[in-house]
Amino acid sequence: MQVLRPISSEDFAALKNIAVESGHGFTSLPVDDKLLTSKIQRSQESFSKSLNSPIDEGYLFVLEDLETGEISGTTAIEAAVGMQVPLYHYHQGKTVHHSSTLNVYNTVEILSICNDYTGSSEICTLFLREQFRRGLAGRFLSRIRFLFMAEHSERFSNRVIAEMRGVSDENGHSPFWQWLQEHFFSIEFPKADHLVGLGDKVFISELMPKYPIYANLLSPEAQAVIGHVHEKTKPALRLLQKEGFEHRGYVDLFDAGPTVEARLENIRTVRETQYGTLDIVEELPSSETTWALSNGQLEHFRATFTTSVVWNEQTETFTTTSKTAEALQLQQGNKVSGFVL
Ligand SMILES: CC(C)(COP(=O)(O)OP(=O)(O)OC[C@H]1O[C@@H](n2cnc3c(N)ncnc32)[C@H](O)[C@@H]1OP(=O)(O)O)[C@@H](O)C(=O)NCCC(=O)NCCSC(=O)CCC(=O)O
Ligand SMILES: NC(=[NH2+])NCCC[C@H](N)C(=O)O
């Protein structure tokens, strides 16, 4: 049985493995012991704070196999981004160059730097180790965050964003960055991405082009990847699109990966989550439907997915096995929430 729970100090080695495996452009997990340790610490503090509104918390979860103790993936939520260090994006806009005397009409795309998503909540750090990418674990890791946000909505902004990893190859070569590097930055993409992951963004304001960029002046290779995601990030984007996330023309400064957004109350998982009480039985035949279930708590948040569940809409009861109840650390009659995965 796979259980999602807040990360703890003992998970350091597993988190480091995931940081290594996640590769270039996975900004939020740089391979850096000090930073990873402080990420765990910050998450622990965030879960234990009592709050009425988001400040700058970061909630990091791991997926654990209860039988083996192995950690198969991570998933996270930043409560409010851009509040300590600025959050930058490019916004894709249009400008029209028109001359009626010459009968010329040209529409050109421009990229303007902005901080429009300041204060939004951000879902991030979604990673399932390759050997576990089968079944519903990936979907569960992505969607379960919305249940957590719905249960603790006072801790989050109503606007939720996700910065999707943009196009780069296995050597960390990014066509969009290549152009910026040539003309403005003179450092390699992995280094720039690493610095941002460490929270060092001063160099952005120092070196970034100061004026909007005409996209048609970029190299054809750079133009071609604007708003596109990394090959390995396609499933993550697909999952968010199914939740109702949309791309409104905001892209990453460095690799031009798209940032997608949704209002918390409109997210499919938030709308479909059922709240009920728990009825525990010793055994239950597995059904065709897989449910994601959670205890809805904060520091002791636990969630899992299983086919051994019956939801009774009339009585608002989830019937499940003692094994599942144990994984959720719940007892007969406790509150439980869930959605069909
Ligand atoms: C993202 C996950 C965890 C997803 O797990 P799985 O790959 O097992 O997912 P899955 O269930 O097989 O696929 C999810 C959905 O994507 C579809 N799908 C699969 N491959 C696809 C492709 N090449 N193009 C388009 N869609 C594709 C599947 O059919 C399925 O859709 P149906 O449900 O319709 O069948 C994993 O792929 C992963 O760890 N990727 C590498 C890390 C990464 O790049 N992470 C995102 C970074 S960006 C980030 O972290 C922000 C975003 C965020 O946090 O959510
Ligand atoms: N355009 C980018 N590289 N954005 C970062 C994408 C990776 C992902 N959002 C993370 O948590 O790290």
PDB file of N, CA, C and O in Angstrom, residues 212-261:
ATOM      1  N   PRO A 212      10.976  44.817 -23.633  1.00  0.00           N
ATOM      2  CA  PRO A 212      10.281  43.657 -24.217  1.00  0.00           C
ATOM      3  C   PRO A 212      11.042  43.120 -25.427  1.00  0.00           C
ATOM      4  O   PRO A 212      11.718  43.872 -26.128  1.00  0.00           O
ATOM      5  N   ILE A 213      10.919  41.813 -25.632  1.00  0.00           N
ATOM      6  CA  ILE A 213      11.639  41.161 -26.735  1.00  0.00           C
ATOM      7  C   ILE A 213      10.664  40.872 -27.877  1.00  0.00           C
ATOM      8  O   ILE A 213       9.572  40.353 -27.640  1.00  0.00           O
ATOM      9  N   TYR A 214      11.052  41.212 -29.092  1.00  0.00           N
ATOM     10  CA  TYR A 214      10.276  40.805 -30.260  1.00  0.00           C
ATOM     11  C   TYR A 214      10.588  39.349 -30.536  1.00  0.00           C
ATOM     12  O   TYR A 214      11.735  39.007 -30.846  1.00  0.00           O
ATOM     13  N   ALA A 215       9.577  38.486 -30.411  1.00  0.00           N
ATOM     14  CA  ALA A 215       9.831  37.050 -30.554  1.00  0.00           C
ATOM     15  C   ALA A 215      10.392  36.715 -31.933  1.00  0.00           C
ATOM     16  O   ALA A 215      11.198  35.795 -32.063  1.00  0.00           O
ATOM     17  N   ASN A 216      10.001  37.452 -32.969  1.00  0.00           N
ATOM     18  CA  ASN A 216      10.484  37.116 -34.317  1.00  0.00           C
ATOM     19  C   ASN A 216      11.968  37.420 -34.516  1.00  0.00           C
ATOM     20  O   ASN A 216      12.544  37.070 -35.531  1.00  0.00           O
ATOM     21  N   LEU A 217      12.587  38.086 -33.522  1.00  0.00           N
ATOM     22  CA  LEU A 217      14.028  38.324 -33.620  1.00  0.00           C
ATOM     23  C   LEU A 217      14.849  37.213 -32.957  1.00  0.00           C
ATOM     24  O   LEU A 217      16.070  37.201 -33.043  1.00  0.00           O
ATOM     25  N   LEU A 218      14.144  36.298 -32.259  1.00  0.00           N
ATOM     26  CA  LEU A 218      14.849  35.160 -31.641  1.00  0.00           C
ATOM     27  C   LEU A 218      15.248  34.160 -32.717  1.00  0.00           C
ATOM     28  O   LEU A 218      14.691  34.166 -33.820  1.00  0.00           O
ATOM     29  N   SER A 219      16.160  33.240 -32.363  1.00  0.00           N
ATOM     30  CA  SER A 219      16.509  32.187 -33.314  1.00  0.00           C
ATOM     31  C   SER A 219      15.264  31.329 -33.564  1.00  0.00           C
ATOM     32  O   SER A 219      14.408  31.218 -32.684  1.00  0.00           O
ATOM     33  N   PRO A 220      15.148  30.727 -34.756  1.00  0.00           N
ATOM     34  CA  PRO A 220      13.980  29.879 -35.034  1.00  0.00           C
ATOM     35  C   PRO A 220      13.843  28.766 -33.989  1.00  0.00           C
ATOM     36  O   PRO A 220      12.728  28.416 -33.592  1.00  0.00           O
ATOM     37  N   GLU A 221      14.983  28.218 -33.514  1.00  0.00           N
ATOM     38  CA  GLU A 221      14.944  27.140 -32.513  1.00  0.00           C
ATOM     39  C   GLU A 221      14.333  27.644 -31.205  1.00  0.00           C
ATOM     40  O   GLU A 221      13.561  26.945 -30.561  1.00  0.00           O
ATOM     41  N   ALA A 222      14.689  28.861 -30.824  1.00  0.00           N
ATOM     42  CA  ALA A 222      14.151  29.435 -29.585  1.00  0.00           C
ATOM     43  C   ALA A 222      12.660  29.718 -29.741  1.00  0.00           C
ATOM     44  O   ALA A 222      11.858  29.401 -28.857  1.00  0.00           O
ATOM     45  N   GLN A 223      12.280  30.293 -30.891  1.00  0.00           N
ATOM     46  CA  GLN A 223      10.861  30.589 -31.125  1.00  0.00           C
ATOM     47  C   GLN A 223      10.005  29.333 -31.047  1.00  0.00           C
ATOM     48  O   GLN A 223       8.892  29.353 -30.539  1.00  0.00           O
ATOM     49  N   ALA A 224      10.578  28.229 -31.556  1.00  0.00           N
ATOM     50  CA  ALA A 224       9.803  26.979 -31.664  1.00  0.00           C
ATOM     51  C   ALA A 224       9.443  26.373 -30.307  1.00  0.00           C
ATOM     52  O   ALA A 224       8.504  25.597 -30.225  1.00  0.00           O
ATOM     53  N   VAL A 225      10.172  26.711 -29.248  1.00  0.00           N
ATOM     54  CA  VAL A 225       9.896  26.051 -27.962  1.00  0.00           C
ATOM     55  C   VAL A 225       9.115  26.935 -26.975  1.00  0.00           C
ATOM     56  O   VAL A 225       8.825  26.505 -25.855  1.00  0.00           O
ATOM     57  N   ILE A 226       8.758  28.142 -27.403  1.00  0.00           N
ATOM     58  CA  ILE A 226       8.031  29.035 -26.478  1.00  0.00           C
ATOM     59  C   ILE A 226       6.671  28.416 -26.127  1.00  0.00           C
ATOM     60  O   ILE A 226       5.884  28.081 -27.009  1.00  0.00           O
ATOM     61  N   GLY A 227       6.437  28.214 -24.829  1.00  0.00           N
ATOM     62  CA  GLY A 227       5.160  27.640 -24.382  1.00  0.00           C
ATOM     63  C   GLY A 227       5.095  26.129 -24.473  1.00  0.00           C
ATOM     64  O   GLY A 227       4.039  25.542 -24.247  1.00  0.00           O
ATOM     65  N   HIS A 228       6.220  25.471 -24.820  1.00  0.00           N
ATOM     66  CA  HIS A 228       6.230  24.015 -24.917  1.00  0.00           C
ATOM     67  C   HIS A 228       6.909  23.384 -23.712  1.00  0.00           C
ATOM     68  O   HIS A 228       7.823  23.975 -23.137  1.00  0.00           O
ATOM     69  N   VAL A 229       6.488  22.142 -23.358  1.00  0.00           N
ATOM     70  CA  VAL A 229       7.082  21.482 -22.196  1.00  0.00           C
ATOM     71  C   VAL A 229       8.109  20.423 -22.589  1.00  0.00           C
ATOM     72  O   VAL A 229       8.103  19.912 -23.708  1.00  0.00           O
ATOM     73  N   HIS A 230       8.968  20.115 -21.650  1.00  0.00           N
ATOM     74  CA  HIS A 230       9.947  19.038 -21.713  1.00  0.00           C
ATOM     75  C   HIS A 230       9.214  17.721 -22.005  1.00  0.00           C
ATOM     76  O   HIS A 230       8.098  17.511 -21.533  1.00  0.00           O
ATOM     77  N   GLU A 231       9.855  16.852 -22.786  1.00  0.00           N
ATOM     78  CA  GLU A 231       9.251  15.562 -23.143  1.00  0.00           C
ATOM     79  C   GLU A 231       8.726  14.828 -21.893  1.00  0.00           C
ATOM     80  O   GLU A 231       7.605  14.314 -21.893  1.00  0.00           O
ATOM     81  N   LYS A 232       9.510  14.827 -20.828  1.00  0.00           N
ATOM     82  CA  LYS A 232       9.139  14.072 -19.623  1.00  0.00           C
ATOM     83  C   LYS A 232       8.083  14.787 -18.787  1.00  0.00           C
ATOM     84  O   LYS A 232       7.621  14.252 -17.775  1.00  0.00           O
ATOM     85  N   THR A 233       7.729  15.996 -19.181  1.00  0.00           N
ATOM     86  CA  THR A 233       6.746  16.766 -18.417  1.00  0.00           C
ATOM     87  C   THR A 233       5.369  16.738 -19.081  1.00  0.00           C
ATOM     88  O   THR A 233       4.392  17.237 -18.545  1.00  0.00           O
ATOM     89  N   LYS A 234       5.301  16.087 -20.261  1.00  0.00           N
ATOM     90  CA  LYS A 234       4.010  16.016 -20.956  1.00  0.00           C
ATOM     91  C   LYS A 234       2.912  15.355 -20.114  1.00  0.00           C
ATOM     92  O   LYS A 234       1.794  15.861 -20.060  1.00  0.00           O
ATOM     93  N   PRO A 235       3.210  14.220 -19.425  1.00  0.00           N
ATOM     94  CA  PRO A 235       2.149  13.631 -18.587  1.00  0.00           C
ATOM     95  C   PRO A 235       1.697  14.583 -17.466  1.00  0.00           C
ATOM     96  O   PRO A 235       0.499  14.671 -17.187  1.00  0.00           O
ATOM     97  N   ALA A 236       2.633  15.319 -16.858  1.00  0.00           N
ATOM     98  CA  ALA A 236       2.279  16.244 -15.774  1.00  0.00           C
ATOM     99  C   ALA A 236       1.345  17.338 -16.289  1.00  0.00           C
ATOM    100  O   ALA A 236       0.363  17.696 -15.631  1.00  0.00           O
ATOM    101  N   LEU A 237       1.624  17.837 -17.487  1.00  0.00           N
ATOM    102  CA  LEU A 237       0.782  18.882 -18.067  1.00  0.00           C
ATOM    103  C   LEU A 237      -0.604  18.330 -18.395  1.00  0.00           C
ATOM    104  O   LEU A 237      -1.626  18.960 -18.115  1.00  0.00           O
ATOM    105  N   ARG A 238      -0.618  17.136 -18.968  1.00  0.00           N
ATOM    106  CA  ARG A 238      -1.890  16.501 -19.324  1.00  0.00           C
ATOM    107  C   ARG A 238      -2.779  16.362 -18.077  1.00  0.00           C
ATOM    108  O   ARG A 238      -3.975  16.656 -18.113  1.00  0.00           O
ATOM    109  N   LEU A 239      -2.181  15.952 -16.964  1.00  0.00           N
ATOM    110  CA  LEU A 239      -2.937  15.788 -15.716  1.00  0.00           C
ATOM    111  C   LEU A 239      -3.546  17.120 -15.280  1.00  0.00           C
ATOM    112  O   LEU A 239      -4.695  17.173 -14.841  1.00  0.00           O
ATOM    113  N   LEU A 240      -2.805  18.200 -15.411  1.00  0.00           N
ATOM    114  CA  LEU A 240      -3.314  19.510 -14.983  1.00  0.00           C
ATOM    115  C   LEU A 240      -4.381  20.038 -15.936  1.00  0.00           C
ATOM    116  O   LEU A 240      -5.352  20.669 -15.511  1.00  0.00           O
ATOM    117  N   GLN A 241      -4.206  19.766 -17.227  1.00  0.00           N
ATOM    118  CA  GLN A 241      -5.226  20.208 -18.188  1.00  0.00           C
ATOM    119  C   GLN A 241      -6.558  19.536 -17.873  1.00  0.00           C
ATOM    120  O   GLN A 241      -7.614  20.161 -17.947  1.00  0.00           O
ATOM    121  N   LYS A 242      -6.496  18.266 -17.463  1.00  0.00           N
ATOM    122  CA  LYS A 242      -7.731  17.555 -17.111  1.00  0.00           C
ATOM    123  C   LYS A 242      -8.375  18.120 -15.838  1.00  0.00           C
ATOM    124  O   LYS A 242      -9.563  17.938 -15.604  1.00  0.00           O
ATOM    125  N   GLU A 243      -7.576  18.805 -15.040  1.00  0.00           N
ATOM    126  CA  GLU A 243      -8.115  19.454 -13.832  1.00  0.00           C
ATOM    127  C   GLU A 243      -8.697  20.834 -14.156  1.00  0.00           C
ATOM    128  O   GLU A 243      -9.249  21.497 -13.283  1.00  0.00           O
ATOM    129  N   GLY A 244      -8.490  21.289 -15.385  1.00  0.00           N
ATOM    130  CA  GLY A 244      -9.016  22.592 -15.783  1.00  0.00           C
ATOM    131  C   GLY A 244      -7.983  23.705 -15.835  1.00  0.00           C
ATOM    132  O   GLY A 244      -8.330  24.878 -16.024  1.00  0.00           O
ATOM    133  N   PHE A 245      -6.706  23.367 -15.687  1.00  0.00           N
ATOM    134  CA  PHE A 245      -5.657  24.384 -15.762  1.00  0.00           C
ATOM    135  C   PHE A 245      -5.508  24.877 -17.208  1.00  0.00           C
ATOM    136  O   PHE A 245      -5.605  24.086 -18.148  1.00  0.00           O
ATOM    137  N   GLU A 246      -5.234  26.189 -17.340  1.00  0.00           N
ATOM    138  CA  GLU A 246      -5.096  26.789 -18.669  1.00  0.00           C
ATOM    139  C   GLU A 246      -3.812  27.592 -18.781  1.00  0.00           C
ATOM    140  O   GLU A 246      -3.335  28.129 -17.785  1.00  0.00           O
ATOM    141  N   HIS A 247      -3.336  27.685 -20.008  1.00  0.00           N
ATOM    142  CA  HIS A 247      -2.155  28.503 -20.275  1.00  0.00           C
ATOM    143  C   HIS A 247      -2.615  29.863 -20.787  1.00  0.00           C
ATOM    144  O   HIS A 247      -3.297  29.946 -21.803  1.00  0.00           O
ATOM    145  N   ARG A 248      -2.267  30.924 -20.063  1.00  0.00           N
ATOM    146  CA  ARG A 248      -2.710  32.267 -20.460  1.00  0.00           C
ATOM    147  C   ARG A 248      -1.562  33.099 -21.009  1.00  0.00           C
ATOM    148  O   ARG A 248      -1.549  34.323 -20.850  1.00  0.00           O
ATOM    149  N   GLY A 249      -0.561  32.436 -21.585  1.00  0.00           N
ATOM    150  CA  GLY A 249       0.505  33.186 -22.264  1.00  0.00           C
ATOM    151  C   GLY A 249       1.698  33.547 -21.395  1.00  0.00           C
ATOM    152  O   GLY A 249       2.573  34.285 -21.822  1.00  0.00           O
ATOM    153  N   TYR A 250       1.737  33.010 -20.150  1.00  0.00           N
ATOM    154  CA  TYR A 250       2.901  33.274 -19.301  1.00  0.00           C
ATOM    155  C   TYR A 250       3.912  32.142 -19.495  1.00  0.00           C
ATOM    156  O   TYR A 250       3.531  30.962 -19.471  1.00  0.00           O
ATOM    157  N   VAL A 251       5.172  32.500 -19.695  1.00  0.00           N
ATOM    158  CA  VAL A 251       6.212  31.482 -19.881  1.00  0.00           C
ATOM    159  C   VAL A 251       7.427  31.788 -19.011  1.00  0.00           C
ATOM    160  O   VAL A 251       7.628  32.925 -18.579  1.00  0.00           O
ATOM    161  N   ASP A 252       8.215  30.739 -18.799  1.00  0.00           N
ATOM    162  CA  ASP A 252       9.418  30.847 -17.968  1.00  0.00           C
ATOM    163  C   ASP A 252      10.472  31.728 -18.643  1.00  0.00           C
ATOM    164  O   ASP A 252      10.647  31.691 -19.862  1.00  0.00           O
ATOM    165  N   LEU A 253      11.182  32.505 -17.858  1.00  0.00           N
ATOM    166  CA  LEU A 253      12.209  33.408 -18.378  1.00  0.00           C
ATOM    167  C   LEU A 253      13.344  32.671 -19.064  1.00  0.00           C
ATOM    168  O   LEU A 253      13.960  33.183 -19.983  1.00  0.00           O
ATOM    169  N   PHE A 254      13.654  31.474 -18.580  1.00  0.00           N
ATOM    170  CA  PHE A 254      14.877  30.806 -19.026  1.00  0.00           C
ATOM    171  C   PHE A 254      14.648  29.760 -20.111  1.00  0.00           C
ATOM    172  O   PHE A 254      15.380  29.710 -21.085  1.00  0.00           O
ATOM    173  N   ASP A 255      13.629  28.886 -19.894  1.00  0.00           N
ATOM    174  CA  ASP A 255      13.421  27.843 -20.903  1.00  0.00           C
ATOM    175  C   ASP A 255      12.105  28.006 -21.641  1.00  0.00           C
ATOM    176  O   ASP A 255      11.753  27.174 -22.483  1.00  0.00           O
ATOM    177  N   ALA A 256      11.341  29.086 -21.320  1.00  0.00           N
ATOM    178  CA  ALA A 256      10.074  29.406 -21.998  1.00  0.00           C
ATOM    179  C   ALA A 256       9.000  28.343 -21.807  1.00  0.00           C
ATOM    180  O   ALA A 256       8.025  28.297 -22.558  1.00  0.00           O
ATOM    181  N   GLY A 257       9.163  27.479 -20.776  1.00  0.00           N
ATOM    182  CA  GLY A 257       8.114  26.507 -20.436  1.00  0.00           C
ATOM    183  C   GLY A 257       6.869  27.252 -19.980  1.00  0.00           C
ATOM    184  O   GLY A 257       6.965  28.340 -19.404  1.00  0.00           O
ATOM    185  N   PRO A 258       5.671  26.687 -20.255  1.00  0.00           N
ATOM    186  CA  PRO A 258       4.439  27.405 -19.929  1.00  0.00           C
ATOM    187  C   PRO A 258       4.114  27.375 -18.434  1.00  0.00           C
ATOM    188  O   PRO A 258       4.387  26.392 -17.748  1.00  0.00           O
ATOM    189  N   THR A 259       3.532  28.455 -17.924  1.00  0.00           N
ATOM    190  CA  THR A 259       2.930  28.438 -16.592  1.00  0.00           C
ATOM    191  C   THR A 259       1.429  28.361 -16.797  1.00  0.00           C
ATOM    192  O   THR A 259       0.868  29.116 -17.589  1.00  0.00           O
ATOM    193  N   VAL A 260       0.803  27.395 -16.116  1.00  0.00           N
ATOM    194  CA  VAL A 260      -0.648  27.216 -16.276  1.00  0.00           C
ATOM    195  C   VAL A 260      -1.328  27.615 -14.972  1.00  0.00           C
ATOM    196  O   VAL A 260      -0.706  27.615 -13.909  1.00  0.00           O
ATOM    197  N   GLU A 261      -2.599  27.968 -15.055  1.00  0.00           N
ATOM    198  CA  GLU A 261      -3.298  28.471 -13.862  1.00  0.00           C
ATOM    199  C   GLU A 261      -4.737  27.991 -13.778  1.00  0.00           C
ATOM    200  O   GLU A 261      -5.347  27.627 -14.788  1.00  0.00           O
TER     201      GLU A 261
END
